[in-house]
Amino acid sequence: MPTDRTADVLRELLVRQLTTWLPTALQRSRRATVALAGVDEGGAEAALRVVAAHTAQVRGRQVTVLVLADSAADLPARLGPIEAELPAEVTVHVLPGAPDRLPVAVKAAGAAGSPLFTVVAVPGAVSADVLSAAANGRTGEVLLHAGSSARDALVAAGFPLVAEVAPVLPNDGSAGVIAFGSRSDRSLEAVRDALWAVGADLDVRYRDPADQAGATVDVAGDPDLTPLARALLAELRRGGPRPVTELRRHTLTATVYRSGDANRALEDLLDAGDVRRERESGRLAGDEVITVAR
């Protein structure tokens, strides 16, 4: 279970991403499931409040909220007042157990074939079975806090789009890795924007877990785009000409930056003469191909 500042970061991300995910899920399906495993009591309360705030969208649908809690005997009582505000279409199950019980809980909830949003917090590595359950075939999205990188495990579980950051706390303390797995570019953009907003609010910086140098990015204010520009130039040299859309996706999945930062970094590369574009002027469109100039 996350603690202190990391728990605050995870809780704020949960609220922001669930607020984005829930209305969309209920537009395309009459059933949706939210599963929380290893999340602290405050996170569970925050999730229920988000569901309660979307009563209009929930009407006529079925929403199930699963809460797996290892040591929170008072959790049902704490959640009771919020549950009382929920419409009858929402069912809440508080279950004892660690995150590794998630596959059983998701199956028992009948989540198969419908949208599933999962938040998992584990102190070490997350099991393949847990991630496979969170993938829910092709309908799941997962927000994960773990002790180390889970990129390869998330891809293997069926999440083709993965974003990861390692939070750096105000005292320079490490806080594991926060990862997100999805099949949706829109969700990927939303979670990265949420990461930056939460980091700025809570004075948390980020680094790329794959960066051996451990360089950190301050997400408050205007970021230094020099590292991103170098990364995009290296990607172009490695893979050849690429459309802007693919470079924006690469930014989301392989760096700590936002997709909009990719456009600004590409403009810097264009001004420096390091790359060239197809069109002579105008804003960089998604289908425009960028090529290394030298």
PDB file of N, CA and C in Angstrom, residues 15-102:
ATOM      1  N   VAL A  15      -8.553   9.933  -9.064  1.00  0.00           N
ATOM      2  CA  VAL A  15      -9.727  10.801  -9.218  1.00  0.00           C
ATOM      3  C   VAL A  15      -9.781  11.388 -10.626  1.00  0.00           C
ATOM      4  N   ARG A  16      -8.660  11.905 -11.095  1.00  0.00           N
ATOM      5  CA  ARG A  16      -8.651  12.555 -12.406  1.00  0.00           C
ATOM      6  C   ARG A  16      -8.923  11.565 -13.524  1.00  0.00           C
ATOM      7  N   GLN A  17      -8.282  10.384 -13.457  1.00  0.00           N
ATOM      8  CA  GLN A  17      -8.452   9.434 -14.550  1.00  0.00           C
ATOM      9  C   GLN A  17      -9.826   8.776 -14.516  1.00  0.00           C
ATOM     10  N   LEU A  18     -10.333   8.472 -13.327  1.00  0.00           N
ATOM     11  CA  LEU A  18     -11.666   7.886 -13.224  1.00  0.00           C
ATOM     12  C   LEU A  18     -12.729   8.870 -13.697  1.00  0.00           C
ATOM     13  N   THR A  19     -12.523  10.159 -13.421  1.00  0.00           N
ATOM     14  CA  THR A  19     -13.450  11.186 -13.885  1.00  0.00           C
ATOM     15  C   THR A  19     -13.503  11.223 -15.411  1.00  0.00           C
ATOM     16  N   THR A  20     -12.373  10.975 -16.044  1.00  0.00           N
ATOM     17  CA  THR A  20     -12.324  10.932 -17.510  1.00  0.00           C
ATOM     18  C   THR A  20     -12.892   9.624 -18.046  1.00  0.00           C
ATOM     19  N   TRP A  21     -12.550   8.518 -17.377  1.00  0.00           N
ATOM     20  CA  TRP A  21     -12.880   7.185 -17.886  1.00  0.00           C
ATOM     21  C   TRP A  21     -14.352   6.831 -17.747  1.00  0.00           C
ATOM     22  N   LEU A  22     -14.964   7.138 -16.609  1.00  0.00           N
ATOM     23  CA  LEU A  22     -16.311   6.636 -16.307  1.00  0.00           C
ATOM     24  C   LEU A  22     -17.366   7.088 -17.306  1.00  0.00           C
ATOM     25  N   PRO A  23     -17.486   8.373 -17.631  1.00  0.00           N
ATOM     26  CA  PRO A  23     -18.522   8.763 -18.609  1.00  0.00           C
ATOM     27  C   PRO A  23     -18.329   8.092 -19.966  1.00  0.00           C
ATOM     28  N   THR A  24     -17.086   7.976 -20.401  1.00  0.00           N
ATOM     29  CA  THR A  24     -16.814   7.336 -21.686  1.00  0.00           C
ATOM     30  C   THR A  24     -17.201   5.862 -21.656  1.00  0.00           C
ATOM     31  N   ALA A  25     -16.852   5.184 -20.557  1.00  0.00           N
ATOM     32  CA  ALA A  25     -17.186   3.764 -20.427  1.00  0.00           C
ATOM     33  C   ALA A  25     -18.696   3.549 -20.458  1.00  0.00           C
ATOM     34  N   LEU A  26     -19.436   4.428 -19.805  1.00  0.00           N
ATOM     35  CA  LEU A  26     -20.889   4.254 -19.739  1.00  0.00           C
ATOM     36  C   LEU A  26     -21.589   4.669 -21.031  1.00  0.00           C
ATOM     37  N   GLN A  27     -20.891   5.385 -21.887  1.00  0.00           N
ATOM     38  CA  GLN A  27     -21.457   5.700 -23.200  1.00  0.00           C
ATOM     39  C   GLN A  27     -21.407   4.493 -24.129  1.00  0.00           C
ATOM     40  N   ARG A  28     -20.381   3.666 -23.968  1.00  0.00           N
ATOM     41  CA  ARG A  28     -20.230   2.547 -24.894  1.00  0.00           C
ATOM     42  C   ARG A  28     -20.682   1.210 -24.316  1.00  0.00           C
ATOM     43  N   SER A  29     -21.058   1.177 -23.047  1.00  0.00           N
ATOM     44  CA  SER A  29     -21.480  -0.078 -22.441  1.00  0.00           C
ATOM     45  C   SER A  29     -22.494   0.189 -21.336  1.00  0.00           C
ATOM     46  N   ARG A  30     -23.377  -0.769 -21.112  1.00  0.00           N
ATOM     47  CA  ARG A  30     -24.354  -0.637 -20.029  1.00  0.00           C
ATOM     48  C   ARG A  30     -23.800  -1.132 -18.703  1.00  0.00           C
ATOM     49  N   ARG A  31     -22.606  -1.729 -18.748  1.00  0.00           N
ATOM     50  CA  ARG A  31     -21.960  -2.204 -17.522  1.00  0.00           C
ATOM     51  C   ARG A  31     -20.536  -1.673 -17.470  1.00  0.00           C
ATOM     52  N   ALA A  32     -20.075  -1.357 -16.272  1.00  0.00           N
ATOM     53  CA  ALA A  32     -18.687  -0.941 -16.076  1.00  0.00           C
ATOM     54  C   ALA A  32     -18.262  -1.334 -14.663  1.00  0.00           C
ATOM     55  N   THR A  33     -16.988  -1.641 -14.524  1.00  0.00           N
ATOM     56  CA  THR A  33     -16.467  -2.072 -13.229  1.00  0.00           C
ATOM     57  C   THR A  33     -15.235  -1.258 -12.871  1.00  0.00           C
ATOM     58  N   VAL A  34     -15.181  -0.838 -11.620  1.00  0.00           N
ATOM     59  CA  VAL A  34     -14.007  -0.169 -11.064  1.00  0.00           C
ATOM     60  C   VAL A  34     -13.437  -1.081  -9.989  1.00  0.00           C
ATOM     61  N   ALA A  35     -12.156  -1.419 -10.093  1.00  0.00           N
ATOM     62  CA  ALA A  35     -11.531  -2.323  -9.128  1.00  0.00           C
ATOM     63  C   ALA A  35     -10.340  -1.633  -8.481  1.00  0.00           C
ATOM     64  N   LEU A  36     -10.302  -1.643  -7.153  1.00  0.00           N
ATOM     65  CA  LEU A  36      -9.216  -1.036  -6.392  1.00  0.00           C
ATOM     66  C   LEU A  36      -8.551  -2.120  -5.557  1.00  0.00           C
ATOM     67  N   ALA A  37      -7.251  -2.280  -5.717  1.00  0.00           N
ATOM     68  CA  ALA A  37      -6.529  -3.327  -4.996  1.00  0.00           C
ATOM     69  C   ALA A  37      -5.258  -2.743  -4.389  1.00  0.00           C
ATOM     70  N   GLY A  38      -5.162  -2.787  -3.056  1.00  0.00           N
ATOM     71  CA  GLY A  38      -4.000  -2.248  -2.372  1.00  0.00           C
ATOM     72  C   GLY A  38      -4.036  -0.744  -2.193  1.00  0.00           C
ATOM     73  N   VAL A  39      -5.120  -0.110  -2.606  1.00  0.00           N
ATOM     74  CA  VAL A  39      -5.268   1.340  -2.487  1.00  0.00           C
ATOM     75  C   VAL A  39      -5.674   1.689  -1.058  1.00  0.00           C
ATOM     76  N   ASP A  40      -5.202   2.812  -0.526  1.00  0.00           N
ATOM     77  CA  ASP A  40      -5.537   3.164   0.854  1.00  0.00           C
ATOM     78  C   ASP A  40      -7.001   3.592   0.978  1.00  0.00           C
ATOM     79  N   GLU A  41      -7.439   3.751   2.224  1.00  0.00           N
ATOM     80  CA  GLU A  41      -8.842   4.066   2.491  1.00  0.00           C
ATOM     81  C   GLU A  41      -9.267   5.363   1.819  1.00  0.00           C
ATOM     82  N   GLY A  42      -8.369   6.348   1.811  1.00  0.00           N
ATOM     83  CA  GLY A  42      -8.697   7.612   1.180  1.00  0.00           C
ATOM     84  C   GLY A  42      -8.938   7.456  -0.311  1.00  0.00           C
ATOM     85  N   GLY A  43      -8.189   6.561  -0.944  1.00  0.00           N
ATOM     86  CA  GLY A  43      -8.381   6.301  -2.361  1.00  0.00           C
ATOM     87  C   GLY A  43      -9.725   5.667  -2.646  1.00  0.00           C
ATOM     88  N   ALA A  44     -10.127   4.727  -1.797  1.00  0.00           N
ATOM     89  CA  ALA A  44     -11.431   4.085  -1.971  1.00  0.00           C
ATOM     90  C   ALA A  44     -12.557   5.093  -1.802  1.00  0.00           C
ATOM     91  N   GLU A  45     -12.455   5.954  -0.795  1.00  0.00           N
ATOM     92  CA  GLU A  45     -13.477   6.987  -0.595  1.00  0.00           C
ATOM     93  C   GLU A  45     -13.539   7.927  -1.793  1.00  0.00           C
ATOM     94  N   ALA A  46     -12.361   8.317  -2.295  1.00  0.00           N
ATOM     95  CA  ALA A  46     -12.318   9.246  -3.429  1.00  0.00           C
ATOM     96  C   ALA A  46     -12.958   8.626  -4.662  1.00  0.00           C
ATOM     97  N   ALA A  47     -12.718   7.339  -4.890  1.00  0.00           N
ATOM     98  CA  ALA A  47     -13.305   6.666  -6.054  1.00  0.00           C
ATOM     99  C   ALA A  47     -14.828   6.656  -5.971  1.00  0.00           C
ATOM    100  N   LEU A  48     -15.369   6.357  -4.800  1.00  0.00           N
ATOM    101  CA  LEU A  48     -16.828   6.343  -4.650  1.00  0.00           C
ATOM    102  C   LEU A  48     -17.418   7.738  -4.852  1.00  0.00           C
ATOM    103  N   ARG A  49     -16.695   8.751  -4.423  1.00  0.00           N
ATOM    104  CA  ARG A  49     -17.208  10.118  -4.607  1.00  0.00           C
ATOM    105  C   ARG A  49     -17.249  10.474  -6.099  1.00  0.00           C
ATOM    106  N   VAL A  50     -16.278  10.001  -6.856  1.00  0.00           N
ATOM    107  CA  VAL A  50     -16.308  10.247  -8.300  1.00  0.00           C
ATOM    108  C   VAL A  50     -17.540   9.588  -8.916  1.00  0.00           C
ATOM    109  N   VAL A  51     -17.801   8.332  -8.524  1.00  0.00           N
ATOM    110  CA  VAL A  51     -18.975   7.628  -9.045  1.00  0.00           C
ATOM    111  C   VAL A  51     -20.246   8.371  -8.642  1.00  0.00           C
ATOM    112  N   ALA A  52     -20.306   8.827  -7.391  1.00  0.00           N
ATOM    113  CA  ALA A  52     -21.488   9.550  -6.916  1.00  0.00           C
ATOM    114  C   ALA A  52     -21.700  10.845  -7.695  1.00  0.00           C
ATOM    115  N   ALA A  53     -20.604  11.458  -8.146  1.00  0.00           N
ATOM    116  CA  ALA A  53     -20.713  12.716  -8.885  1.00  0.00           C
ATOM    117  C   ALA A  53     -21.219  12.510 -10.311  1.00  0.00           C
ATOM    118  N   HIS A  54     -21.278  11.255 -10.761  1.00  0.00           N
ATOM    119  CA  HIS A  54     -21.731  10.957 -12.123  1.00  0.00           C
ATOM    120  C   HIS A  54     -23.065  10.204 -12.113  1.00  0.00           C
ATOM    121  N   THR A  55     -23.907  10.543 -11.153  1.00  0.00           N
ATOM    122  CA  THR A  55     -25.191   9.852 -11.017  1.00  0.00           C
ATOM    123  C   THR A  55     -26.016   9.909 -12.298  1.00  0.00           C
ATOM    124  N   ALA A  56     -25.996  11.042 -12.979  1.00  0.00           N
ATOM    125  CA  ALA A  56     -26.808  11.181 -14.195  1.00  0.00           C
ATOM    126  C   ALA A  56     -26.384  10.180 -15.264  1.00  0.00           C
ATOM    127  N   GLN A  57     -25.068   9.985 -15.406  1.00  0.00           N
ATOM    128  CA  GLN A  57     -24.583   9.033 -16.406  1.00  0.00           C
ATOM    129  C   GLN A  57     -24.806   7.591 -15.981  1.00  0.00           C
ATOM    130  N   VAL A  58     -24.829   7.364 -14.661  1.00  0.00           N
ATOM    131  CA  VAL A  58     -24.981   6.004 -14.143  1.00  0.00           C
ATOM    132  C   VAL A  58     -26.416   5.500 -14.287  1.00  0.00           C
ATOM    133  N   ARG A  59     -27.389   6.392 -14.258  1.00  0.00           N
ATOM    134  CA  ARG A  59     -28.799   5.988 -14.337  1.00  0.00           C
ATOM    135  C   ARG A  59     -29.039   5.101 -15.570  1.00  0.00           C
ATOM    136  N   GLY A  60     -29.674   3.973 -15.334  1.00  0.00           N
ATOM    137  CA  GLY A  60     -29.960   3.048 -16.423  1.00  0.00           C
ATOM    138  C   GLY A  60     -28.797   2.149 -16.798  1.00  0.00           C
ATOM    139  N   ARG A  61     -27.659   2.298 -16.099  1.00  0.00           N
ATOM    140  CA  ARG A  61     -26.487   1.461 -16.328  1.00  0.00           C
ATOM    141  C   ARG A  61     -26.226   0.627 -15.074  1.00  0.00           C
ATOM    142  N   GLN A  62     -25.187  -0.166 -15.119  1.00  0.00           N
ATOM    143  CA  GLN A  62     -24.795  -0.952 -13.950  1.00  0.00           C
ATOM    144  C   GLN A  62     -23.312  -0.736 -13.696  1.00  0.00           C
ATOM    145  N   VAL A  63     -22.983  -0.213 -12.524  1.00  0.00           N
ATOM    146  CA  VAL A  63     -21.599   0.035 -12.141  1.00  0.00           C
ATOM    147  C   VAL A  63     -21.276  -0.774 -10.895  1.00  0.00           C
ATOM    148  N   THR A  64     -20.188  -1.532 -10.961  1.00  0.00           N
ATOM    149  CA  THR A  64     -19.725  -2.306  -9.817  1.00  0.00           C
ATOM    150  C   THR A  64     -18.385  -1.752  -9.355  1.00  0.00           C
ATOM    151  N   VAL A  65     -18.258  -1.519  -8.063  1.00  0.00           N
ATOM    152  CA  VAL A  65     -16.992  -1.062  -7.477  1.00  0.00           C
ATOM    153  C   VAL A  65     -16.468  -2.151  -6.559  1.00  0.00           C
ATOM    154  N   LEU A  66     -15.293  -2.670  -6.877  1.00  0.00           N
ATOM    155  CA  LEU A  66     -14.636  -3.693  -6.067  1.00  0.00           C
ATOM    156  C   LEU A  66     -13.507  -3.049  -5.278  1.00  0.00           C
ATOM    157  N   VAL A  67     -13.465  -3.297  -3.977  1.00  0.00           N
ATOM    158  CA  VAL A  67     -12.388  -2.781  -3.142  1.00  0.00           C
ATOM    159  C   VAL A  67     -11.745  -3.960  -2.424  1.00  0.00           C
ATOM    160  N   LEU A  68     -10.509  -4.276  -2.792  1.00  0.00           N
ATOM    161  CA  LEU A  68      -9.748  -5.327  -2.121  1.00  0.00           C
ATOM    162  C   LEU A  68      -8.871  -4.675  -1.075  1.00  0.00           C
ATOM    163  N   ALA A  69      -9.113  -4.989   0.190  1.00  0.00           N
ATOM    164  CA  ALA A  69      -8.384  -4.353   1.285  1.00  0.00           C
ATOM    165  C   ALA A  69      -7.818  -5.417   2.210  1.00  0.00           C
ATOM    166  N   ASP A  70      -6.539  -5.310   2.495  1.00  0.00           N
ATOM    167  CA  ASP A  70      -5.867  -6.316   3.315  1.00  0.00           C
ATOM    168  C   ASP A  70      -6.164  -6.151   4.800  1.00  0.00           C
ATOM    169  N   SER A  71      -6.099  -4.921   5.286  1.00  0.00           N
ATOM    170  CA  SER A  71      -6.231  -4.703   6.733  1.00  0.00           C
ATOM    171  C   SER A  71      -7.009  -3.418   6.998  1.00  0.00           C
ATOM    172  N   ALA A  72      -8.272  -3.413   6.647  1.00  0.00           N
ATOM    173  CA  ALA A  72      -9.106  -2.225   6.863  1.00  0.00           C
ATOM    174  C   ALA A  72     -10.483  -2.663   7.320  1.00  0.00           C
ATOM    175  N   ALA A  73     -10.542  -3.175   8.553  1.00  0.00           N
ATOM    176  CA  ALA A  73     -11.804  -3.701   9.065  1.00  0.00           C
ATOM    177  C   ALA A  73     -12.875  -2.630   9.147  1.00  0.00           C
ATOM    178  N   ASP A  74     -12.446  -1.375   9.308  1.00  0.00           N
ATOM    179  CA  ASP A  74     -13.429  -0.298   9.432  1.00  0.00           C
ATOM    180  C   ASP A  74     -13.804   0.303   8.083  1.00  0.00           C
ATOM    181  N   LEU A  75     -13.254  -0.217   6.989  1.00  0.00           N
ATOM    182  CA  LEU A  75     -13.506   0.386   5.681  1.00  0.00           C
ATOM    183  C   LEU A  75     -14.984   0.380   5.300  1.00  0.00           C
ATOM    184  N   PRO A  76     -15.726  -0.714   5.486  1.00  0.00           N
ATOM    185  CA  PRO A  76     -17.158  -0.664   5.141  1.00  0.00           C
ATOM    186  C   PRO A  76     -17.903   0.455   5.863  1.00  0.00           C
ATOM    187  N   ALA A  77     -17.565   0.667   7.125  1.00  0.00           N
ATOM    188  CA  ALA A  77     -18.224   1.734   7.879  1.00  0.00           C
ATOM    189  C   ALA A  77     -17.831   3.105   7.343  1.00  0.00           C
ATOM    190  N   ARG A  78     -16.575   3.265   6.936  1.00  0.00           N
ATOM    191  CA  ARG A  78     -16.122   4.542   6.393  1.00  0.00           C
ATOM    192  C   ARG A  78     -16.774   4.834   5.051  1.00  0.00           C
ATOM    193  N   LEU A  79     -16.981   3.792   4.267  1.00  0.00           N
ATOM    194  CA  LEU A  79     -17.572   3.990   2.945  1.00  0.00           C
ATOM    195  C   LEU A  79     -19.084   4.101   2.991  1.00  0.00           C
ATOM    196  N   GLY A  80     -19.683   3.675   4.095  1.00  0.00           N
ATOM    197  CA  GLY A  80     -21.140   3.642   4.205  1.00  0.00           C
ATOM    198  C   GLY A  80     -21.834   4.953   3.873  1.00  0.00           C
ATOM    199  N   PRO A  81     -21.401   6.084   4.436  1.00  0.00           N
ATOM    200  CA  PRO A  81     -22.081   7.352   4.132  1.00  0.00           C
ATOM    201  C   PRO A  81     -22.008   7.728   2.650  1.00  0.00           C
ATOM    202  N   ILE A  82     -20.914   7.382   1.987  1.00  0.00           N
ATOM    203  CA  ILE A  82     -20.800   7.695   0.557  1.00  0.00           C
ATOM    204  C   ILE A  82     -21.687   6.744  -0.239  1.00  0.00           C
ATOM    205  N   GLU A  83     -21.709   5.462   0.160  1.00  0.00           N
ATOM    206  CA  GLU A  83     -22.574   4.497  -0.518  1.00  0.00           C
ATOM    207  C   GLU A  83     -24.028   4.937  -0.477  1.00  0.00           C
ATOM    208  N   ALA A  84     -24.427   5.562   0.626  1.00  0.00           N
ATOM    209  CA  ALA A  84     -25.823   5.996   0.767  1.00  0.00           C
ATOM    210  C   ALA A  84     -26.206   7.042  -0.274  1.00  0.00           C
ATOM    211  N   GLU A  85     -25.209   7.728  -0.836  1.00  0.00           N
ATOM    212  CA  GLU A  85     -25.476   8.746  -1.843  1.00  0.00           C
ATOM    213  C   GLU A  85     -25.527   8.167  -3.253  1.00  0.00           C
ATOM    214  N   LEU A  86     -25.148   6.904  -3.397  1.00  0.00           N
ATOM    215  CA  LEU A  86     -25.048   6.313  -4.726  1.00  0.00           C
ATOM    216  C   LEU A  86     -26.409   5.836  -5.219  1.00  0.00           C
ATOM    217  N   PRO A  87     -26.654   5.903  -6.521  1.00  0.00           N
ATOM    218  CA  PRO A  87     -27.913   5.373  -7.062  1.00  0.00           C
ATOM    219  C   PRO A  87     -27.947   3.854  -6.950  1.00  0.00           C
ATOM    220  N   ALA A  88     -29.132   3.301  -7.077  1.00  0.00           N
ATOM    221  CA  ALA A  88     -29.299   1.855  -6.915  1.00  0.00           C
ATOM    222  C   ALA A  88     -28.522   1.056  -7.950  1.00  0.00           C
ATOM    223  N   GLU A  89     -28.164   1.680  -9.058  1.00  0.00           N
ATOM    224  CA  GLU A  89     -27.438   0.970 -10.125  1.00  0.00           C
ATOM    225  C   GLU A  89     -25.984   0.694  -9.762  1.00  0.00           C
ATOM    226  N   VAL A  90     -25.506   1.248  -8.650  1.00  0.00           N
ATOM    227  CA  VAL A  90     -24.106   1.049  -8.240  1.00  0.00           C
ATOM    228  C   VAL A  90     -24.043   0.024  -7.117  1.00  0.00           C
ATOM    229  N   THR A  91     -23.209  -0.988  -7.299  1.00  0.00           N
ATOM    230  CA  THR A  91     -22.991  -2.014  -6.279  1.00  0.00           C
ATOM    231  C   THR A  91     -21.544  -1.934  -5.799  1.00  0.00           C
ATOM    232  N   VAL A  92     -21.352  -1.907  -4.499  1.00  0.00           N
ATOM    233  CA  VAL A  92     -20.013  -1.819  -3.908  1.00  0.00           C
ATOM    234  C   VAL A  92     -19.723  -3.102  -3.143  1.00  0.00           C
ATOM    235  N   HIS A  93     -18.588  -3.716  -3.443  1.00  0.00           N
ATOM    236  CA  HIS A  93     -18.144  -4.910  -2.730  1.00  0.00           C
ATOM    237  C   HIS A  93     -16.792  -4.629  -2.088  1.00  0.00           C
ATOM    238  N   VAL A  94     -16.733  -4.681  -0.759  1.00  0.00           N
ATOM    239  CA  VAL A  94     -15.466  -4.562  -0.038  1.00  0.00           C
ATOM    240  C   VAL A  94     -15.039  -5.971   0.352  1.00  0.00           C
ATOM    241  N   LEU A  95     -13.893  -6.404  -0.170  1.00  0.00           N
ATOM    242  CA  LEU A  95     -13.455  -7.778   0.000  1.00  0.00           C
ATOM    243  C   LEU A  95     -12.107  -7.825   0.716  1.00  0.00           C
ATOM    244  N   PRO A  96     -11.941  -8.767   1.650  1.00  0.00           N
ATOM    245  CA  PRO A  96     -10.633  -8.898   2.291  1.00  0.00           C
ATOM    246  C   PRO A  96      -9.645  -9.566   1.352  1.00  0.00           C
ATOM    247  N   GLY A  97      -8.406  -9.144   1.429  1.00  0.00           N
ATOM    248  CA  GLY A  97      -7.392  -9.813   0.631  1.00  0.00           C
ATOM    249  C   GLY A  97      -6.425  -8.862  -0.031  1.00  0.00           C
ATOM    250  N   ALA A  98      -5.296  -9.421  -0.452  1.00  0.00           N
ATOM    251  CA  ALA A  98      -4.240  -8.668  -1.120  1.00  0.00           C
ATOM    252  C   ALA A  98      -4.561  -8.518  -2.604  1.00  0.00           C
ATOM    253  N   PRO A  99      -3.805  -7.679  -3.311  1.00  0.00           N
ATOM    254  CA  PRO A  99      -4.054  -7.480  -4.744  1.00  0.00           C
ATOM    255  C   PRO A  99      -4.021  -8.761  -5.581  1.00  0.00           C
ATOM    256  N   ASP A 100      -3.328  -9.788  -5.105  1.00  0.00           N
ATOM    257  CA  ASP A 100      -3.259 -11.010  -5.920  1.00  0.00           C
ATOM    258  C   ASP A 100      -4.599 -11.737  -6.006  1.00  0.00           C
ATOM    259  N   ARG A 101      -5.587 -11.292  -5.231  1.00  0.00           N
ATOM    260  CA  ARG A 101      -6.934 -11.861  -5.328  1.00  0.00           C
ATOM    261  C   ARG A 101      -7.784 -11.161  -6.397  1.00  0.00           C
ATOM    262  N   LEU A 102      -7.195 -10.196  -7.071  1.00  0.00           N
ATOM    263  CA  LEU A 102      -7.944  -9.442  -8.072  1.00  0.00           C
ATOM    264  C   LEU A 102      -8.564 -10.322  -9.158  1.00  0.00           C
TER     265      LEU A 102
END
